[in-house]
Amino acid sequence: MAEFGEDGCLPPPPLDAGRTQCFGSVLNGGCVGRAGNIPGHRPGNMVGSGSAPGGQTGADTANSSVGPDRKAELPRRSSIIKDGKQRKERKKTVSFSSMPTEKKISSASDCINSMVDGSELKKVRSNSRVYHRYFLLDADMQSLRWEPSKKESEKAKIDIKSVKEVRTGKNTDTFRTNGTYDQISEDCAFSIIFGENYESLDLVANSADVANIWVTGLRYLISYGKHTLNMIESSQNNMRWSWLGELFDEVDSVKSKHITLCAAVQLVKKLNPGLKNVKVELKFKEFHKAKDKSDSDVTKDEFIEVFHDLCTRPEIYFLFVQFSSNKEFLDTKDLMIFLEAEQGMVQVSEDTSMEVIRKFEPSKEGQLKGWLSLDGFSNYLMSPECHIFDPEQKSVCQDMNQPLSHYYINASHNTYLIEDQFRGPSDVTGYIRALKMGCRSVELDVWDGPDNEPVIYTGHTMTSQIVFRSVIDVINKYAFVASEFPLILCLENHCSLLQQRVMFQHLKKILGDKIYLEPPKPEDCYLPSPFELKGKILLKGKKLGTNCTASEGEVTDEDEGAEMSQRMSIESAEQQTITPKKFQLSKDLSDLVTLCKSVEFKDFTTSFQSQKQWELCSFNEVFASRCATDFPGDFVNYNKKFLARVYPSPMRIDSSNMNPQDFWKCGCQIVSMNYQTPGLMMDLNIGWFRQNGNCGFVLRPAIMREHVSYFSANTKDSVPGVSPQLLHIKIISGQNFPKPKGSGAKGDVVDPYVYVEIHGIPADCAEQRTKTVNQNGDNPLFDESFEFQINLPELAMVRFVVLDDDYIGDEFIGQYTIPFECLQPGFRHVPLQSLTGEVLSHTVLFVHVAITNRRGGGKPHKRGLSVRKSKKSREYASMRVLLIKAVDDVFKTAIQPLREATDLRENMQNAIASFKELCGLSAVANLKQCILALSPRLTGPDNSPLLVFNLTLQYPNLESQGLLPEVLKKVVTTYEMVIQTSKTLLETSEGVYERILQTQKAAMEFHENLHDLAVKEGLKGRKLHKAVESFTWNITILKGQADLLKHSRSEVQENLKQIHYAALTSNLSKGGGATGGSSGSESRGRHSLGAIPEKATAEELSDED
C-alpha cells in the first residue's frame, strides 16, 4: 500500500458517506456568523460518497471544499505501492452514523461482531509512514490479525491476553513524532499497548465510529478475556430487560403476554419523547415483517428489542463502557470518577454517586444495589444537571457593587416597534417582551398626541402610535419582573410644554417613588452601583442647567427619527449635515433626570476634561465604529467612567441589528438592539446576558475597569496580563433535528452539519465546521474535535449553529449561544433554539468541553489544567521604556522577578505536560485522570503494588515496593519532577509575588504627576502620548503576571488534592492494597483511559520489512 513520500503527503482513500474525515483540514475563518437565510452561501458537502468527476474521490472533494489554500494531493505512484496484490472483496464495515440501512452499534455483541467482520485501518509508524491494512478479530476472540503482510501469518497478529490497554487519541510517542500528526484526526486515532515492553500498535480508522467500535470491543475483551461470550449472553438478563419487562407487564394488565401496537408505540414514546410516532410504528412493523408475523400485537421481547434498537445511543454506550469497570453498569466508585474527573464536580463522594443513581436509575435492581445502568447513565447525561450552561450563572453571581459604568447593560432600541423602523406597527407588547427578557434600558419616543395625551412612535415615519400612559402602566407592571436592578427609560421628548406636563403627571402618578430622584453627589467620581439602585427607574433625557429658575428652558432636540427620515430622502451619495433643533423643556420633567443626563459628544479630549460622570452620550453606530477604529484605547478609557449608549444606524430601516461585540469590546455599556429582529446579532445579545442570572447587568472584564490598565479594542494578539485559554470542543452527536422552516418540498430528510463560532475581540474570532452527515436528522454522529485559543475569555462567546446542507435558501436548523465563562466542562448537552429564540423540543447537541490554559490560572476545578507550550524559546514579559528615567528605574526592578515568575509557572507546567504524555493522555486531562490511568499498571502479577503514594508527607511521594521495570522507573522520575517543580513554586512564589507588587506600588506613586514628569524630560506630542501608554502597559503587565503567579499557586494546590484523591480511589496509598480486593481482570479493565509509557513497536510489527 501507499506510504508517505518525502513531503509527508498521503493520497487519502475514499471515505464512506457521512463519516468523519480523518485526514484533512477544517475551516477556520473570521467571525462570520450564520443564521436564517444566507444569500449565496452554499457550503459543499464536507464528506462525499463515491467518486467525483475527474476521478476525484469523495474525500478529495471534501478537502477541495474546505478552502483555496489546500495543497494538491500527490498522485499515487507505483514506487510507493507496498503490496501489489489485489485486495480481497470485504464486507462493508459496520457504521451507525450515516445511512438508515447501516446497522447501529449499541452493545458489546455488535462491536465484537463488527471486529470479526474486520475493518480497514491505517497503521502509523514513527518514520512518518502510513500503511493500509485490514484488521480483524479471530472468531475465537483470542487474537487480533492484519493483512496483507509479508511476514508469516502467526507473526502478523497480537494475542488479546498480551494487550495491556487501549488508548484513544494520538497519545503515544509514535503519533507525537509522526510527521503527519496534524493531518490525523484525534477522534479516529487509537493505540493498542501490548507485551511486557509496552509496545504500541498505532492505528487510524476511517471514521470515529469505527475507532469507537474497536476501542470498546477491545476493552471488553481485555476485561473478560475468554469469558467474553458468556458475559455477552448473560447481558440478555440485565437491568434494562427487567426494567422494561416490568413496564410492559404494567400495560399488559390482562397478562395476555402481548399489547396493541398503539400501546407499544406510546410506551416507547413515553420513555423517549423525542422519537416520532411514525418512526416507532415503522420499526415495529419492520420487525413483524421480518418474522412473517400477520397480527400487529407486540410481545415483550419485540418491545424490548425495538426499544434497544431505537433508544440506545451508541456514543453514550461507548462512553459508558469506558468508565464501567465491568462494562455492564457503573458502580458508585466508577460514577465518582466520572463525575469528578470528567464532569468537573468537586467534593464527590459515594453518597453523591448514590444520589445520582437514586435520581436517574430506572431499574429497581440498580436502585437497590447502587448500580447505574446504561439507561440511567443516559438519563443523567440528558438531565439539566448535564446542561452546558453553568448553574451558578443562573442566579446573580457577580459583584453588583461596582459603579454603573462598569457593567454591560441589556438595552433595547425603539422598544415600542414590533416590526420595521419606517412603516411597522407600535405596540406595548414590545415593552412586555423586552422587560421579561431582562432588558434594563428601554426607549420611549414621545410626541404630542390627540386629546392632550402624549403618544409614542418614531417621528417622521409611518409607524403606528401608542398612548404614553399605557406604556408607563406596562413598565410599572413589568419593570422588575425579570430583574430587581435599575431600569433606564431613554426619553426622546418631542412634546409641547403642555403635553410635557401631562407626561410628568403620568410618570409621577404611575411610577411614584420608583423614580430615582437623588441628585449626584459632587464629591463622587463614579455613578452609584446597581445594588444601590435596586428597584429604581432612571430617566435618561435632556436636563436644564442648574442655574435655570424658570418653569421651562431651551435645550437641543434629540431626534433619531428625523435623522432617519432625512437620510432616506437624500438620494445623493454625500450625506448632508443634520442641524440639531432647539426646543422648550419643562423644568418638572427636567428634574426627573438625575444620573443619566443626555449630552452631545464632541471628542475624547473634551470629555476627559469636562464631562461629568452623570452625563451620558449617545453614539450613532457609524460614529461609534469610527471611534473604535481610530481611538480604540481612548474609547475603552472613556467607558471606564462614563456611560455610552450606541444606537443602530438610521439606515437600518428594516430594523436589522448591529454586532454588539463591536462595541462591547470598547467597553460601551448600552448597546441598543432591535429586539423584534431575530438572527445572529440578537443571538449574541441574548446569549451574553444569560450570565449573572439574566439580570440585565454583566460586569465588564477587569482590564476594562481598572483605572490604570492597557487594553486596545482592536487587538489581534494576546492581551497583556491576561492568560490565554485553550477551548477544546468535541461535537459528538445530535438528536431530533427538525426540518428547516419552510422546507416541505424536501421531505423529512435533513443533512446536518455544525458550525462552532467564537465571537469576541478580533484575536479570538474564529469558526470551524463538522462534516455533513447525510440523510440523518434523528441521531447524526459527528465525532469531531476542535481547538480555539481564547485571548480574552471574559468577553468571548461560543455559538453552536446547526445547518442543513441540502436545502436551498433557509438552511438554519437551530443554534445556542453561551458566554465562554458559563461553559461547564465535561460531557454536556446543548439545547438548541429556533431562529426566533424558542427552545426546540428535545433537539440537542451532545458535546465534550475542556478548557485548559497555556500559562496557568482560572478556576482550578474548571480550567486550571496546564498545557505545555510548543518547544520554542521561553518568552518573558517585558517592560516598555518611557524615557522618564525615575520611572524607568522603578520598572527595571521588576525584570528579574518577572523572569522568575515565568520560570516557576512554566517549569511546573512543562513537568505536568510530560507526565500526561507518559500516561498516554492528552493535554486536556487532569492529574486525577493521569493517576487513575496509571493505577492498573502499578500492580504486579499477584496484585501486590509495585508503587504506592506516601500521603503522610506534604508532597505525596511515589515509593517503590520492590524491583521496578524500566518503564515504571521513568514514571517515577517524571512524577518526581512534577512534585519538585510544584514544591518550588509553592515555596518561592510568595516572595516573587511580593517583589512584583512592590514595583507596581512604587510605580503608581508617579501616576498622578506622570504628565509633568514627562514634560520635564522634554517629551511632547506623540512621545508624551507614548510614554503614558507605556506606563499603563507596564502596570497592566505587572498586575497580570502577579495574578498568574497567584493562580498558579491555586493550580498546584488543586493538583496535589487530585493526586491525593486519585491515590485513595485507586487503593495505592501507603498502607492500602493496590486493587481493593477486585479480581485481576477487573482491575485491569477499570479506567482504561491510558496507562504507561509505551515503547514504539519495532521489528515484531514491521510487516513492511
mmCIF file of N, CA, C and O in Angstrom, residues 394-461:
data_model
loop_
_atom_site.group_PDB
_atom_site.id
_atom_site.type_symbol
_atom_site.label_atom_id
_atom_site.label_comp_id
_atom_site.label_asym_id
_atom_site.label_seq_id
_atom_site.Cartn_x
_atom_site.Cartn_y
_atom_site.Cartn_z
ATOM 1 N N LYS A 394 -26.992 30.933 36.716
ATOM 2 C CA LYS A 394 -28.440 31.099 36.577
ATOM 3 C C LYS A 394 -29.013 32.055 37.615
ATOM 4 O O LYS A 394 -30.170 32.433 37.549
ATOM 5 N N SER A 395 -28.201 32.419 38.600
ATOM 6 C CA SER A 395 -28.586 33.448 39.570
ATOM 7 C C SER A 395 -27.502 34.510 39.586
ATOM 8 O O SER A 395 -26.404 34.306 39.046
ATOM 9 N N VAL A 396 -27.800 35.639 40.193
ATOM 10 C CA VAL A 396 -26.825 36.738 40.227
ATOM 11 C C VAL A 396 -25.596 36.273 41.007
ATOM 12 O O VAL A 396 -25.697 35.867 42.169
ATOM 13 N N CYS A 397 -24.430 36.298 40.349
ATOM 14 C CA CYS A 397 -23.220 35.761 40.968
ATOM 15 C C CYS A 397 -22.033 36.711 40.849
ATOM 16 O O CYS A 397 -20.936 36.396 41.308
ATOM 17 N N GLN A 398 -22.236 37.862 40.219
ATOM 18 C CA GLN A 398 -21.148 38.816 40.064
ATOM 19 C C GLN A 398 -21.266 39.923 41.111
ATOM 20 O O GLN A 398 -22.328 40.121 41.702
ATOM 21 N N ASP A 399 -20.181 40.641 41.322
ATOM 22 C CA ASP A 399 -20.160 41.761 42.254
ATOM 23 C C ASP A 399 -21.047 42.880 41.696
ATOM 24 O O ASP A 399 -20.742 43.452 40.652
ATOM 25 N N MET A 400 -22.119 43.205 42.396
ATOM 26 C CA MET A 400 -23.052 44.230 41.920
ATOM 27 C C MET A 400 -22.833 45.568 42.629
ATOM 28 O O MET A 400 -23.702 46.450 42.591
ATOM 29 N N ASN A 401 -21.675 45.735 43.255
ATOM 30 C CA ASN A 401 -21.381 46.969 43.983
ATOM 31 C C ASN A 401 -20.388 47.876 43.266
ATOM 32 O O ASN A 401 -19.884 48.828 43.852
ATOM 33 N N GLN A 402 -20.103 47.566 42.009
ATOM 34 C CA GLN A 402 -19.225 48.425 41.209
ATOM 35 C C GLN A 402 -20.044 49.581 40.631
ATOM 36 O O GLN A 402 -21.265 49.515 40.560
ATOM 37 N N PRO A 403 -19.389 50.665 40.197
ATOM 38 C CA PRO A 403 -20.130 51.764 39.563
ATOM 39 C C PRO A 403 -20.901 51.274 38.335
ATOM 40 O O PRO A 403 -20.492 50.327 37.666
ATOM 41 N N LEU A 404 -22.007 51.941 38.045
ATOM 42 C CA LEU A 404 -22.871 51.563 36.931
ATOM 43 C C LEU A 404 -22.110 51.478 35.618
ATOM 44 O O LEU A 404 -22.401 50.632 34.769
ATOM 45 N N SER A 405 -21.091 52.313 35.453
ATOM 46 C CA SER A 405 -20.336 52.341 34.196
ATOM 47 C C SER A 405 -19.460 51.112 34.009
ATOM 48 O O SER A 405 -18.871 50.926 32.942
ATOM 49 N N HIS A 406 -19.353 50.270 35.030
ATOM 50 C CA HIS A 406 -18.513 49.070 34.936
ATOM 51 C C HIS A 406 -19.279 47.845 34.455
ATOM 52 O O HIS A 406 -18.745 46.732 34.464
ATOM 53 N N TYR A 407 -20.520 48.041 34.019
ATOM 54 C CA TYR A 407 -21.358 46.912 33.592
ATOM 55 C C TYR A 407 -21.832 47.099 32.165
ATOM 56 O O TYR A 407 -22.070 48.225 31.710
ATOM 57 N N TYR A 408 -21.978 45.960 31.460
ATOM 58 C CA TYR A 408 -22.751 45.966 30.226
ATOM 59 C C TYR A 408 -24.215 45.908 30.629
ATOM 60 O O TYR A 408 -24.590 45.178 31.557
ATOM 61 N N ILE A 409 -25.047 46.680 29.915
ATOM 62 C CA ILE A 409 -26.459 46.789 30.280
ATOM 63 C C ILE A 409 -27.316 46.348 29.090
ATOM 64 O O ILE A 409 -27.157 46.858 27.976
ATOM 65 N N ASN A 410 -28.194 45.404 29.328
ATOM 66 C CA ASN A 410 -29.064 44.870 28.287
ATOM 67 C C ASN A 410 -30.029 45.969 27.828
ATOM 68 O O ASN A 410 -30.823 46.479 28.628
ATOM 69 N N ALA A 411 -29.952 46.348 26.547
ATOM 70 C CA ALA A 411 -30.671 47.540 26.084
ATOM 71 C C ALA A 411 -31.456 47.272 24.808
ATOM 72 O O ALA A 411 -31.027 46.520 23.935
ATOM 73 N N SER A 412 -32.614 47.937 24.716
ATOM 74 C CA SER A 412 -33.494 47.804 23.552
ATOM 75 C C SER A 412 -33.573 49.133 22.806
ATOM 76 O O SER A 412 -33.585 50.200 23.415
ATOM 77 N N HIS A 413 -33.649 49.062 21.491
ATOM 78 C CA HIS A 413 -33.796 50.249 20.648
ATOM 79 C C HIS A 413 -35.228 50.315 20.137
ATOM 80 O O HIS A 413 -35.793 49.299 19.705
ATOM 81 N N ASN A 414 -35.829 51.510 20.203
ATOM 82 C CA ASN A 414 -37.220 51.694 19.744
ATOM 83 C C ASN A 414 -38.098 50.537 20.210
ATOM 84 O O ASN A 414 -38.718 49.820 19.409
ATOM 85 N N THR A 415 -38.133 50.368 21.525
ATOM 86 C CA THR A 415 -38.756 49.197 22.140
ATOM 87 C C THR A 415 -40.204 49.015 21.711
ATOM 88 O O THR A 415 -40.722 47.883 21.681
ATOM 89 N N TYR A 416 -40.873 50.098 21.366
ATOM 90 C CA TYR A 416 -42.297 50.056 21.027
ATOM 91 C C TYR A 416 -42.570 49.409 19.680
ATOM 92 O O TYR A 416 -43.696 49.031 19.377
ATOM 93 N N LEU A 417 -41.540 49.262 18.824
ATOM 94 C CA LEU A 417 -41.755 48.689 17.492
ATOM 95 C C LEU A 417 -41.735 47.167 17.540
ATOM 96 O O LEU A 417 -40.925 46.573 18.249
ATOM 97 N N ILE A 418 -42.612 46.568 16.753
ATOM 98 C CA ILE A 418 -42.604 45.097 16.683
ATOM 99 C C ILE A 418 -42.293 44.612 15.268
ATOM 100 O O ILE A 418 -42.266 43.410 15.017
ATOM 101 N N GLU A 419 -42.041 45.586 14.352
ATOM 102 C CA GLU A 419 -41.566 45.224 13.014
ATOM 103 C C GLU A 419 -40.488 46.213 12.600
ATOM 104 O O GLU A 419 -39.580 46.480 13.385
ATOM 105 N N ASP A 420 -40.595 46.797 11.376
ATOM 106 C CA ASP A 420 -39.506 47.652 10.908
ATOM 107 C C ASP A 420 -39.623 49.076 11.448
ATOM 108 O O ASP A 420 -40.613 49.451 12.066
ATOM 109 N N GLN A 421 -38.584 49.896 11.160
ATOM 110 C CA GLN A 421 -38.459 51.237 11.728
ATOM 111 C C GLN A 421 -39.301 52.293 11.006
ATOM 112 O O GLN A 421 -39.484 53.382 11.541
ATOM 113 N N PHE A 422 -39.759 51.985 9.787
ATOM 114 C CA PHE A 422 -40.348 53.048 8.980
ATOM 115 C C PHE A 422 -41.865 52.927 8.841
ATOM 116 O O PHE A 422 -42.580 53.909 8.888
ATOM 117 N N ARG A 423 -42.339 51.687 8.671
ATOM 118 C CA ARG A 423 -43.778 51.512 8.464
ATOM 119 C C ARG A 423 -44.398 50.572 9.494
ATOM 120 O O ARG A 423 -45.610 50.357 9.484
ATOM 121 N N GLY A 424 -43.589 49.978 10.349
ATOM 122 C CA GLY A 424 -44.069 48.924 11.243
ATOM 123 C C GLY A 424 -44.989 49.424 12.338
ATOM 124 O O GLY A 424 -44.973 50.587 12.708
ATOM 125 N N PRO A 425 -45.799 48.510 12.887
ATOM 126 C CA PRO A 425 -46.710 48.877 13.978
ATOM 127 C C PRO A 425 -45.970 49.051 15.302
ATOM 128 O O PRO A 425 -44.924 48.450 15.531
ATOM 129 N N SER A 426 -46.548 49.905 16.167
ATOM 130 C CA SER A 426 -46.057 50.070 17.537
ATOM 131 C C SER A 426 -47.020 49.350 18.466
ATOM 132 O O SER A 426 -48.227 49.322 18.213
ATOM 133 N N ASP A 427 -46.484 48.780 19.545
ATOM 134 C CA ASP A 427 -47.359 48.020 20.442
ATOM 135 C C ASP A 427 -46.713 47.915 21.810
ATOM 136 O O ASP A 427 -45.485 47.791 21.917
ATOM 137 N N VAL A 428 -47.527 47.910 22.860
ATOM 138 C CA VAL A 428 -46.987 47.783 24.224
ATOM 139 C C VAL A 428 -46.355 46.417 24.446
ATOM 140 O O VAL A 428 -45.539 46.243 25.358
ATOM 141 N N THR A 429 -46.704 45.409 23.614
ATOM 142 C CA THR A 429 -46.101 44.075 23.784
ATOM 143 C C THR A 429 -44.586 44.118 23.575
ATOM 144 O O THR A 429 -43.875 43.259 24.088
ATOM 145 N N GLY A 430 -44.108 45.116 22.817
ATOM 146 C CA GLY A 430 -42.655 45.273 22.650
ATOM 147 C C GLY A 430 -41.976 45.494 23.992
ATOM 148 O O GLY A 430 -40.905 44.944 24.267
ATOM 149 N N TYR A 431 -42.610 46.291 24.858
ATOM 150 C CA TYR A 431 -42.051 46.554 26.196
ATOM 151 C C TYR A 431 -42.168 45.325 27.092
ATOM 152 O O TYR A 431 -41.238 44.998 27.844
ATOM 153 N N ILE A 432 -43.309 44.654 27.018
ATOM 154 C CA ILE A 432 -43.502 43.458 27.853
ATOM 155 C C ILE A 432 -42.454 42.410 27.509
ATOM 156 O O ILE A 432 -41.805 41.844 28.398
ATOM 157 N N ARG A 433 -42.270 42.164 26.206
ATOM 158 C CA ARG A 433 -41.300 41.158 25.772
ATOM 159 C C ARG A 433 -39.893 41.522 26.218
ATOM 160 O O ARG A 433 -39.177 40.696 26.785
ATOM 161 N N ALA A 434 -39.490 42.768 25.986
ATOM 162 C CA ALA A 434 -38.126 43.186 26.328
ATOM 163 C C ALA A 434 -37.879 43.085 27.827
ATOM 164 O O ALA A 434 -36.834 42.577 28.277
ATOM 165 N N LEU A 435 -38.831 43.571 28.639
ATOM 166 C CA LEU A 435 -38.643 43.546 30.097
ATOM 167 C C LEU A 435 -38.619 42.117 30.632
ATOM 168 O O LEU A 435 -37.857 41.800 31.547
ATOM 169 N N LYS A 436 -39.440 41.249 30.070
ATOM 170 C CA LYS A 436 -39.433 39.845 30.504
ATOM 171 C C LYS A 436 -38.123 39.154 30.134
ATOM 172 O O LYS A 436 -37.720 38.183 30.774
ATOM 173 N N MET A 437 -37.452 39.653 29.088
ATOM 174 C CA MET A 437 -36.176 39.063 28.660
ATOM 175 C C MET A 437 -34.988 39.641 29.430
ATOM 176 O O MET A 437 -33.849 39.330 29.123
ATOM 177 N N GLY A 438 -35.261 40.484 30.416
ATOM 178 C CA GLY A 438 -34.170 41.013 31.242
ATOM 179 C C GLY A 438 -33.600 42.325 30.738
ATOM 180 O O GLY A 438 -32.548 42.762 31.217
ATOM 181 N N CYS A 439 -34.283 42.977 29.783
ATOM 182 C CA CYS A 439 -33.797 44.253 29.256
ATOM 183 C C CYS A 439 -33.844 45.306 30.359
ATOM 184 O O CYS A 439 -34.829 45.401 31.101
ATOM 185 N N ARG A 440 -32.774 46.133 30.461
ATOM 186 C CA ARG A 440 -32.688 47.155 31.511
ATOM 187 C C ARG A 440 -32.607 48.573 30.957
ATOM 188 O O ARG A 440 -32.347 49.511 31.719
ATOM 189 N N SER A 441 -32.794 48.718 29.670
ATOM 190 C CA SER A 441 -32.836 50.050 29.083
ATOM 191 C C SER A 441 -33.817 50.019 27.920
ATOM 192 O O SER A 441 -33.584 49.331 26.929
ATOM 193 N N VAL A 442 -34.929 50.737 28.065
ATOM 194 C CA VAL A 442 -35.941 50.773 27.002
ATOM 195 C C VAL A 442 -36.099 52.210 26.509
ATOM 196 O O VAL A 442 -35.736 53.157 27.203
ATOM 197 N N GLU A 443 -36.631 52.347 25.294
ATOM 198 C CA GLU A 443 -36.735 53.670 24.676
ATOM 199 C C GLU A 443 -38.185 54.093 24.499
ATOM 200 O O GLU A 443 -39.047 53.279 24.151
ATOM 201 N N LEU A 444 -38.419 55.398 24.724
ATOM 202 C CA LEU A 444 -39.741 55.991 24.552
ATOM 203 C C LEU A 444 -39.575 57.253 23.708
ATOM 204 O O LEU A 444 -38.995 58.245 24.165
ATOM 205 N N ASP A 445 -40.069 57.201 22.483
ATOM 206 C CA ASP A 445 -40.003 58.333 21.550
ATOM 207 C C ASP A 445 -41.361 59.032 21.633
ATOM 208 O O ASP A 445 -42.335 58.574 21.040
ATOM 209 N N VAL A 446 -41.442 60.136 22.403
ATOM 210 C CA VAL A 446 -42.728 60.710 22.794
ATOM 211 C C VAL A 446 -43.052 61.975 21.984
ATOM 212 O O VAL A 446 -42.218 62.876 21.863
ATOM 213 N N TRP A 447 -44.288 62.008 21.466
ATOM 214 C CA TRP A 447 -44.753 63.135 20.645
ATOM 215 C C TRP A 447 -46.133 63.578 21.145
ATOM 216 O O TRP A 447 -46.836 62.838 21.845
ATOM 217 N N ASP A 448 -46.504 64.796 20.759
ATOM 218 C CA ASP A 448 -47.855 65.272 21.074
ATOM 219 C C ASP A 448 -48.896 64.364 20.416
ATOM 220 O O ASP A 448 -48.760 63.995 19.242
ATOM 221 N N GLY A 449 -49.933 64.039 21.193
ATOM 222 C CA GLY A 449 -50.998 63.199 20.668
ATOM 223 C C GLY A 449 -52.344 63.883 20.774
ATOM 224 O O GLY A 449 -52.465 64.967 21.349
ATOM 225 N N PRO A 450 -53.385 63.251 20.251
ATOM 226 C CA PRO A 450 -54.736 63.828 20.330
ATOM 227 C C PRO A 450 -55.252 63.830 21.773
ATOM 228 O O PRO A 450 -54.771 63.053 22.612
ATOM 229 N N ASP A 451 -56.224 64.681 22.033
ATOM 230 C CA ASP A 451 -56.883 64.765 23.348
ATOM 231 C C ASP A 451 -55.900 65.033 24.484
ATOM 232 O O ASP A 451 -56.057 64.521 25.600
ATOM 233 N N ASN A 452 -54.850 65.779 24.149
ATOM 234 C CA ASN A 452 -53.853 66.164 25.152
ATOM 235 C C ASN A 452 -53.168 64.948 25.808
ATOM 236 O O ASN A 452 -52.735 65.010 26.951
ATOM 237 N N GLU A 453 -53.103 63.821 25.075
ATOM 238 C CA GLU A 453 -52.422 62.633 25.584
ATOM 239 C C GLU A 453 -51.196 62.349 24.712
ATOM 240 O O GLU A 453 -51.322 62.074 23.521
ATOM 241 N N PRO A 454 -49.986 62.451 25.286
ATOM 242 C CA PRO A 454 -48.771 62.167 24.506
ATOM 243 C C PRO A 454 -48.806 60.738 23.957
ATOM 244 O O PRO A 454 -49.379 59.825 24.575
ATOM 245 N N VAL A 455 -48.191 60.555 22.796
ATOM 246 C CA VAL A 455 -48.134 59.229 22.171
ATOM 247 C C VAL A 455 -46.683 58.864 21.861
ATOM 248 O O VAL A 455 -45.806 59.729 21.819
ATOM 249 N N ILE A 456 -46.469 57.553 21.642
ATOM 250 C CA ILE A 456 -45.132 57.037 21.336
ATOM 251 C C ILE A 456 -45.129 56.448 19.941
ATOM 252 O O ILE A 456 -45.979 55.616 19.605
ATOM 253 N N TYR A 457 -44.193 56.899 19.126
ATOM 254 C CA TYR A 457 -43.942 56.324 17.806
ATOM 255 C C TYR A 457 -42.659 56.929 17.279
ATOM 256 O O TYR A 457 -42.079 57.825 17.902
ATOM 257 N N THR A 458 -42.176 56.448 16.123
ATOM 258 C CA THR A 458 -40.986 57.026 15.514
ATOM 259 C C THR A 458 -41.418 58.199 14.650
ATOM 260 O O THR A 458 -42.141 58.018 13.670
ATOM 261 N N GLY A 459 -41.001 59.390 15.035
ATOM 262 C CA GLY A 459 -41.408 60.587 14.316
ATOM 263 C C GLY A 459 -40.940 60.586 12.870
ATOM 264 O O GLY A 459 -39.954 59.928 12.523
ATOM 265 N N HIS A 460 -41.683 61.301 12.016
ATOM 266 C CA HIS A 460 -41.344 61.465 10.596
ATOM 267 C C HIS A 460 -41.441 60.150 9.823
ATOM 268 O O HIS A 460 -40.876 60.011 8.749
ATOM 269 N N THR A 461 -42.112 59.153 10.397
ATOM 270 C CA THR A 461 -42.259 57.865 9.708
ATOM 271 C C THR A 461 -43.728 57.472 9.716
ATOM 272 O O THR A 461 -44.578 58.191 10.235
#
